[in-house]
Coordinates of C-alpha atoms in Angstrom, one line a residue:
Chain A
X1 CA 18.9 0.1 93.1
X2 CA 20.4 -3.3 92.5
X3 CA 22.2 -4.9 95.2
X4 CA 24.8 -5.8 93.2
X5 CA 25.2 -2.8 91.5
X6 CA 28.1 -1.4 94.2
X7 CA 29.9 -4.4 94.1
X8 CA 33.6 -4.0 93.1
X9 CA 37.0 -6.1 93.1
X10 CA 37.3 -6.5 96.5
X11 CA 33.5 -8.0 97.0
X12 CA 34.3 -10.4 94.3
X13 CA 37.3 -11.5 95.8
X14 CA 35.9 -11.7 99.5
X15 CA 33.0 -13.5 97.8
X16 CA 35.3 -15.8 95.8
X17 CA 37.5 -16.7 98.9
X18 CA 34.3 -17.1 100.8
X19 CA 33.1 -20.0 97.7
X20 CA 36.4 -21.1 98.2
X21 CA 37.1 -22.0 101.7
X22 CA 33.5 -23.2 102.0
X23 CA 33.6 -25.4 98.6
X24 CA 37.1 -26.6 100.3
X25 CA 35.5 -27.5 103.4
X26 CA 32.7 -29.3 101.7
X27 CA 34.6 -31.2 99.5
X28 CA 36.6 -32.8 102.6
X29 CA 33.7 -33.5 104.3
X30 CA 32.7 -35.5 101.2
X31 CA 36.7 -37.4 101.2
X32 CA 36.2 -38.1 104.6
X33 CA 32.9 -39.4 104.3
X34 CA 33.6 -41.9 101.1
X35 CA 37.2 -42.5 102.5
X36 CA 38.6 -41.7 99.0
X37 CA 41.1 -39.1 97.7
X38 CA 38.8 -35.6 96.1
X39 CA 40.5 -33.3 94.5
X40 CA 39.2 -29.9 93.9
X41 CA 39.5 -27.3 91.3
X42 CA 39.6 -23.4 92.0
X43 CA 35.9 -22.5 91.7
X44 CA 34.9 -19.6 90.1
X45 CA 32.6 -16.9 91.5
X46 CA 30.6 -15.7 89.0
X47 CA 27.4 -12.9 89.1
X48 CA 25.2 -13.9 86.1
X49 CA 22.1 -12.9 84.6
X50 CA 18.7 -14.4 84.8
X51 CA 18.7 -15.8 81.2
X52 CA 22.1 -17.5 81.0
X53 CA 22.1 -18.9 84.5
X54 CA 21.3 -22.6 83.4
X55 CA 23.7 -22.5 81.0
X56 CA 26.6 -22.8 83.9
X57 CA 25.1 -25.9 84.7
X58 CA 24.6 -27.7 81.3
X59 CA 21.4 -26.0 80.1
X60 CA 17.7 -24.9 81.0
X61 CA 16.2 -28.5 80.7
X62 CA 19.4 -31.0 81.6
X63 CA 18.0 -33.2 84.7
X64 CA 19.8 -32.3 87.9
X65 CA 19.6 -33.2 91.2
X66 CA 19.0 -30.0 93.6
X67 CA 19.2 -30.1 97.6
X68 CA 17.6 -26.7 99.2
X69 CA 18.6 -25.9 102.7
X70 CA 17.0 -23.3 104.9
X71 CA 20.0 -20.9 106.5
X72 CA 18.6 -19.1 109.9
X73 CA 19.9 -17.3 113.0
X74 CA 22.5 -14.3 112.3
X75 CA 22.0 -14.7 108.8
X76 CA 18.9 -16.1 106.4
X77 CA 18.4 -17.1 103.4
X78 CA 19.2 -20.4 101.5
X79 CA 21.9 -22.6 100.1
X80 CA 21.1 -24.8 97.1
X81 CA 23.6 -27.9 95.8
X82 CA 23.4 -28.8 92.2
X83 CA 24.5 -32.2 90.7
X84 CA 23.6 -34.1 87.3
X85 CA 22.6 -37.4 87.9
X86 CA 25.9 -38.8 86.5
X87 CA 27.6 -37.2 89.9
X88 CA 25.1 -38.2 92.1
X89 CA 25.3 -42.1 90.6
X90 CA 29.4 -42.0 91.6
X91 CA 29.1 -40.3 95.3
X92 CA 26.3 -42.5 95.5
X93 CA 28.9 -45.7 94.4
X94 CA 31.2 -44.4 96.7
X95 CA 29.7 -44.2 99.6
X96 CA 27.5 -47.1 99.5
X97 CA 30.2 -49.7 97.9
X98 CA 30.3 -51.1 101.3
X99 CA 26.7 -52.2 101.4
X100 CA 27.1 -53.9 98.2
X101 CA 25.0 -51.1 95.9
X102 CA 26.3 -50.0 92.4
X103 CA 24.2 -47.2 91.6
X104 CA 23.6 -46.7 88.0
X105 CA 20.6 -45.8 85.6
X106 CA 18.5 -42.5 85.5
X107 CA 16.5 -43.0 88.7
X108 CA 17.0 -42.9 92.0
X109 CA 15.8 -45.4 94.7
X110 CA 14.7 -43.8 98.2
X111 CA 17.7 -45.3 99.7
X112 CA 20.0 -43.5 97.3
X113 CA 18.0 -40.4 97.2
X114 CA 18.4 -40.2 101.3
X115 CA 22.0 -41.1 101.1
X116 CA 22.1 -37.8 98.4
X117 CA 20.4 -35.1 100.7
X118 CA 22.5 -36.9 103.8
X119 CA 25.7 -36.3 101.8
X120 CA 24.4 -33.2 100.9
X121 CA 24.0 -32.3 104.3
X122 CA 27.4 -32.8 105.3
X123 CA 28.4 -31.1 102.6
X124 CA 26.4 -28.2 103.0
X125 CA 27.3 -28.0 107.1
X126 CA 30.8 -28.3 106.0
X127 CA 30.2 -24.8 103.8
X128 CA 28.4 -23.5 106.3
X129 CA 30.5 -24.1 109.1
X130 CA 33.6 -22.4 107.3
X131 CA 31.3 -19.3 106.4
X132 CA 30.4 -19.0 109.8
X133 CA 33.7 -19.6 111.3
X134 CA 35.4 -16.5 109.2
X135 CA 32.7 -14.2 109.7
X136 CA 31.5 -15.1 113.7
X137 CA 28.0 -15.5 112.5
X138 CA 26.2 -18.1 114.3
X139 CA 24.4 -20.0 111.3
X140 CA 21.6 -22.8 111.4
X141 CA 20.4 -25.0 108.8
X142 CA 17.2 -26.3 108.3
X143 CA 16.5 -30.4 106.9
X144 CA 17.7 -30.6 103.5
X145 CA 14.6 -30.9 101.1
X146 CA 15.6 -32.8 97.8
X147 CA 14.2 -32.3 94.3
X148 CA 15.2 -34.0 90.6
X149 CA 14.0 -32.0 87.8
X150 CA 14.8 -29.1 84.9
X151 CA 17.9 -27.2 85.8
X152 CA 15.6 -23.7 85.1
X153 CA 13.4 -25.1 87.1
X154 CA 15.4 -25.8 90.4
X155 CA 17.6 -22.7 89.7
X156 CA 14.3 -20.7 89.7
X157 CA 14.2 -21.0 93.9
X158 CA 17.4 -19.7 94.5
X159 CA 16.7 -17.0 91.1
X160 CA 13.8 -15.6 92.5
X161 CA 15.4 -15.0 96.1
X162 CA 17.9 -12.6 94.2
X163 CA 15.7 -11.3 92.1
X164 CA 14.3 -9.5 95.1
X165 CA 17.3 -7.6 95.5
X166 CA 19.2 -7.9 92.2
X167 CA 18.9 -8.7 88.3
X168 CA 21.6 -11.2 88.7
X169 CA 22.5 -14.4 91.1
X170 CA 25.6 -14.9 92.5
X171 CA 27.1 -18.5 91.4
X172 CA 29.6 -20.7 92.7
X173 CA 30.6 -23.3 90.3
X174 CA 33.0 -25.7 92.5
X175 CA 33.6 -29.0 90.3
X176 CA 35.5 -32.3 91.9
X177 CA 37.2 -35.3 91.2
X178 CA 36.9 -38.5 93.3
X179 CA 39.7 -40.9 92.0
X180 CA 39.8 -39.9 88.6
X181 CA 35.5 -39.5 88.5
X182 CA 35.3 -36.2 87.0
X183 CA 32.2 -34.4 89.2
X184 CA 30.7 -31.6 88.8
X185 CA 28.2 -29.7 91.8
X186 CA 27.6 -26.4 92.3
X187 CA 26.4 -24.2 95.4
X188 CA 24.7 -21.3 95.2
X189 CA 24.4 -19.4 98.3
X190 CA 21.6 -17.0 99.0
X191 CA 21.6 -14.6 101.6
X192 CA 18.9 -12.1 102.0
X193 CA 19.9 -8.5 101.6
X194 CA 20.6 -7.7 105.4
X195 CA 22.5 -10.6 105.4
X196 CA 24.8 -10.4 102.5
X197 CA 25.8 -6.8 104.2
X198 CA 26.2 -8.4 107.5
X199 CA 28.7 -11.0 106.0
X200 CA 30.7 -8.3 104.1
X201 CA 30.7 -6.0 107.3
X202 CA 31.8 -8.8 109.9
X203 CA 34.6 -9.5 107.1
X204 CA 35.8 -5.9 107.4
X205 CA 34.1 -4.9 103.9
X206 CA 31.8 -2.2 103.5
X207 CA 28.7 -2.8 100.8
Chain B
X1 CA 8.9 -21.8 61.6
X2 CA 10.6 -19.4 64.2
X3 CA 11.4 -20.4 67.1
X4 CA 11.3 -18.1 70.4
X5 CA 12.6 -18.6 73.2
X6 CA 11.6 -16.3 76.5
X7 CA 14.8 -16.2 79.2
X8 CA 13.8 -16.1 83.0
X9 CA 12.3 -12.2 83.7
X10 CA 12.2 -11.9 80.0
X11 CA 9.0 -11.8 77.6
X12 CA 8.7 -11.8 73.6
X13 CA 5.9 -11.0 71.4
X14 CA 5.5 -12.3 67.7
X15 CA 2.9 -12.7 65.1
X16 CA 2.1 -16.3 63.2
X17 CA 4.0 -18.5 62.2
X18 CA 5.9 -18.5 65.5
X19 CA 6.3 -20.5 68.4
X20 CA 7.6 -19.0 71.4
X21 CA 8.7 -20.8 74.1
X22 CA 10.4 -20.6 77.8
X23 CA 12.0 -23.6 79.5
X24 CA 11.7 -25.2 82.5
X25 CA 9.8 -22.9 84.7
X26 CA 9.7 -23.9 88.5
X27 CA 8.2 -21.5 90.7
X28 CA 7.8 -18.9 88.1
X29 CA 4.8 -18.8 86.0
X30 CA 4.5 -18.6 82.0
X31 CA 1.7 -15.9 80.9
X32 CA 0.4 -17.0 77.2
X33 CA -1.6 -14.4 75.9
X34 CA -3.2 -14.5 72.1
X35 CA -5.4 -12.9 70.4
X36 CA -6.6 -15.4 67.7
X37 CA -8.2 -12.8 64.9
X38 CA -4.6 -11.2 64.4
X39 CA -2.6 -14.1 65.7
X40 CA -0.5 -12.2 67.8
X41 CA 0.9 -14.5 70.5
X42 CA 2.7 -12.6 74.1
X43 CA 4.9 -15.3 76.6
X44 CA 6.1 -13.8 79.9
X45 CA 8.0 -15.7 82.2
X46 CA 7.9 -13.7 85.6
X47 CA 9.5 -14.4 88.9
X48 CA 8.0 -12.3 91.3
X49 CA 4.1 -10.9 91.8
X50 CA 4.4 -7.7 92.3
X51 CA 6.9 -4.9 91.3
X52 CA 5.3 -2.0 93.7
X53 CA 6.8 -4.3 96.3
X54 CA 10.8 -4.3 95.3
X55 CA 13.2 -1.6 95.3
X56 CA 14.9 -3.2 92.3
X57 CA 12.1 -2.9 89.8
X58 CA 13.3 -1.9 86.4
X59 CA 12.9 -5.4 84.8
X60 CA 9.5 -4.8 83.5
X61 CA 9.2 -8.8 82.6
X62 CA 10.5 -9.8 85.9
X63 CA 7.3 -8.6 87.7
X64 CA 3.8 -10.3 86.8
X65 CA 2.2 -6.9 86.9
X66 CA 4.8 -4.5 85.3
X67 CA 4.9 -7.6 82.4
X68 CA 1.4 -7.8 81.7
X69 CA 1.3 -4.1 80.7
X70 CA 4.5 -4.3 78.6
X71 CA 2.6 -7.3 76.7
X72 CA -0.4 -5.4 76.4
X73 CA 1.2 -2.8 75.0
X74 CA 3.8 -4.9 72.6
X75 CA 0.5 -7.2 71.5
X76 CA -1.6 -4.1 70.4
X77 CA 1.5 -2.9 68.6
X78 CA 1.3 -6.2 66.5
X79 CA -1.6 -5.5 65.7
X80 CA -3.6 -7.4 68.6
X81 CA -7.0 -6.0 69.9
X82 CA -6.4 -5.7 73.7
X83 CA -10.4 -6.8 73.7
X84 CA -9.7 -10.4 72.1
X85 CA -7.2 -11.5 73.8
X86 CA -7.3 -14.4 75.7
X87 CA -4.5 -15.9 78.1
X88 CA -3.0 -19.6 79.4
X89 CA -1.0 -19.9 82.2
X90 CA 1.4 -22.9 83.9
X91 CA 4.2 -22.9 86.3
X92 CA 4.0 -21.8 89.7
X93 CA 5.4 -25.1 91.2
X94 CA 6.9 -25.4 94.7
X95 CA 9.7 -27.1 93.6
X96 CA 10.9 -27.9 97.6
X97 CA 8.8 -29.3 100.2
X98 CA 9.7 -26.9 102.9
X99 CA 7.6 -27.4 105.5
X100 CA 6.6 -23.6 106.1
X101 CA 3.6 -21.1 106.2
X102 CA 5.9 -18.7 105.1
X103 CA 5.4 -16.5 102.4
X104 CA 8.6 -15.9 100.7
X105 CA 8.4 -20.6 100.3
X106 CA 5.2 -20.1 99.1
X107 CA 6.4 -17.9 95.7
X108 CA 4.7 -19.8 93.3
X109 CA 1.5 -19.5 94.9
X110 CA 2.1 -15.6 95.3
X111 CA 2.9 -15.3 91.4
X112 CA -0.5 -17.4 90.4
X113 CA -2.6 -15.4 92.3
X114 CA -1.3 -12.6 91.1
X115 CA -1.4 -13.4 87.2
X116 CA -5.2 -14.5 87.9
X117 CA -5.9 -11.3 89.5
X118 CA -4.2 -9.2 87.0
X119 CA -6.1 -10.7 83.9
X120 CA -9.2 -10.0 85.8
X121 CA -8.3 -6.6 86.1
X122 CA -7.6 -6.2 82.5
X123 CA -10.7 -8.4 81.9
X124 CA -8.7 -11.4 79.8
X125 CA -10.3 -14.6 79.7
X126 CA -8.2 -17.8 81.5
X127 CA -9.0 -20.5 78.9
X128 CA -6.4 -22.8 80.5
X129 CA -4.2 -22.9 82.7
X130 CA -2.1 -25.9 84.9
X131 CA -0.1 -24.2 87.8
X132 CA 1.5 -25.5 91.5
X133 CA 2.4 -28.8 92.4
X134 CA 6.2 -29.7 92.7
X135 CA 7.5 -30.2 89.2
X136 CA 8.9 -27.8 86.2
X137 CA 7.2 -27.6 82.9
X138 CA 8.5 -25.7 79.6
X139 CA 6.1 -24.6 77.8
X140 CA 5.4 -23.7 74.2
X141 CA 2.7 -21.1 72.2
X142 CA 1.4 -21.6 68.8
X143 CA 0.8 -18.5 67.4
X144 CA -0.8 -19.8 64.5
X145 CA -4.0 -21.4 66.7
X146 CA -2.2 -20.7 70.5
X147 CA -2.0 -23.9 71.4
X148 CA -0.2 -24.3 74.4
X149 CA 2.1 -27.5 74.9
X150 CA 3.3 -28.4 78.4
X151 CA 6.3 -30.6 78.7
X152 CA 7.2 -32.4 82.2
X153 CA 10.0 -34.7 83.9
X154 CA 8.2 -38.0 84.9
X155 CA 4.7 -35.7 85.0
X156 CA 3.7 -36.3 80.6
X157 CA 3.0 -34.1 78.3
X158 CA -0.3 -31.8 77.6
X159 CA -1.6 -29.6 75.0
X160 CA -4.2 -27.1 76.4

């Protein structure tokens, strides 16, 4: 039995509204951060197979920049933010402008790859917090660990959680824009079976 | 020549001239079987180690041992003697540092040990293999000699 073989309408939407508020939160976590105007586009909530997963993000082997963080307490499991490099390289601008730093070119320097899982962070606590605030969960995250590498690749943590419970993932694609700089991230949030029922239940829905 | 390529919990079989091929594998592994007489070549890429284990099991490729019977099976219906066959393994990365004994963080591990211990239970020879570590390799099989090419980010290239 799949898990997310009894979802209907009403999951997705609760789902979607959940990807929504959070993405929302996130995204003014990031405005407030680089002082700058982000605008947000409805994200979609998608469920998607195994085999065409990467292809949300740009494809199996595009380079993108994935920060995993550990969610404990009421709920486990784990939330994952995806960026290409070209989105990275603009927060990055943003945000460190004021030091002086243009960040450009296909690698990262350890200051910039800090500043990435810091911002990250924020933005992850930001999703998190909201998540937590409509459902009365109490949720903790663990460090944010960073990675750079084939989109199959860093989409296969986050796959394999699901695939424990599922033949699909459940996918959040939330795209911004800072000033005009089109960016693209995307979260995918992972609870573990008990968990996603616990979210639906404290939210009044039934799995 | 064709050109095959195996999705995430998905596995193809096809005789020469072929190349089959799965991309970017992280924690998952790649199984390459071949058996080199008929040229039959088998690629698996499996998520999890063991299928007795999940509730959710009909995905016969997402499981290392529910997949290496279906490619058993699918080889010797190519024509493949189940006795030649030899396998070649990669993936099995721990693509995140987490800083944890625990065993659902340590999946790639899990999905080596079980490949290794399933091919010694169906008595295949490893001839190669490259597994763990922290990056994502695609891989691609020859099935005219079953080479096996290893492709990285910042970690080269390998033929085994």
């Amino acid at each position: 039995m799949s898990l997310f073989s009894n979802l209907n309408d009403m999951h997705l939407d609760v789902l979607k509204e959940i990807g929504s508020i959070g993405t929302g939160n996130a995204v003014t976590a990031v405005s407030s951060l680089i002082n700058k105007k982000v605008q947000m586009n409805v994200p979609s909530v998608e469920l998607i197979e195994f085999d065409t997963l990467a292809d949300f993000v740009g494809g199996p082997e595009i380079i993108l920049v994935g920060v995993l963080i550990g969610i404990s307490e009421d709920i486990s499991g784990m939330i994952m933010f995806l960026m290409d490099i070209d989105t990275a390289h603009n927060l990055l601008s943003s945000v460190l402008s004021g030091m002086g730093i243009e960040s450009s070119g296909d690698n990262l320097s350890e200051l910039e790859l800090s500043a990435i899982e810091e911002i990250s962070n924020i933005m992850a606590g930001s999703y998190l917090g909201s998540l937590s605030g409509l459902t009365n969960l109490r949720i903790r995250q663990s460090v944010p660990m960073l990675a750079i590498d084939m989109a199959n690749a860093l989409l296969s943590v986050p796959a394999i959680e699901f695939g424990k419970m599922a033949d699909h993932v459940l996918f959040i694609n939330s795209s911004f824009s800072v000033e005009n700089v089109a960016v693209n991230g995307y979260f995918i949030l992972v609870p573990d079976e008990e968990s996603f029922a616990k979210i639906m239940g404290s939210l009044g829905v039934g799995v | 020549m064709t050109k095959i390529i195996v999705g995430m919990a998905d596995l193809k079989v096809e005789r020469a001239p072929a190349m089959l091929t799965t991309l970017g594998l992280g924690s998952c592994v790649g199984i390459a079987l071949y058996d080199p007489a008929s040229k039959v070549a088998g690629l698996a890429h499996i998520m999890l180690p063991d299928s007795t284990k999940m509730q959710n099991n009909q995905n016969l490729a997402k499981f290392a041992d529910t997949a290496m019977v279906k490619m058993i099976q699918d080889m010797a219906a190519k024509g493949a003697n189940k006795t030649r066959l030899r396998a070649k393994i990669a993936g099995g990365a721990q693509m995140f540092a987490f800083n944890s004994k625990n065993d659902d963080m340590r999946i790639g591990d899990r999905n080596v040990e079980a490949t290794l211990r399933l091919l010694k239970q169906y008595s295949i020879p490893l001839v190669a293999y490259e597994v763990g570590a922290n990056y994502g390799r695609t891989v691609e099989l020859y099935a005219d000699d079953g080479r096996f090419l290893i492709k990285t980010i910042g970690h080269g290239n390998r033929e085994l």
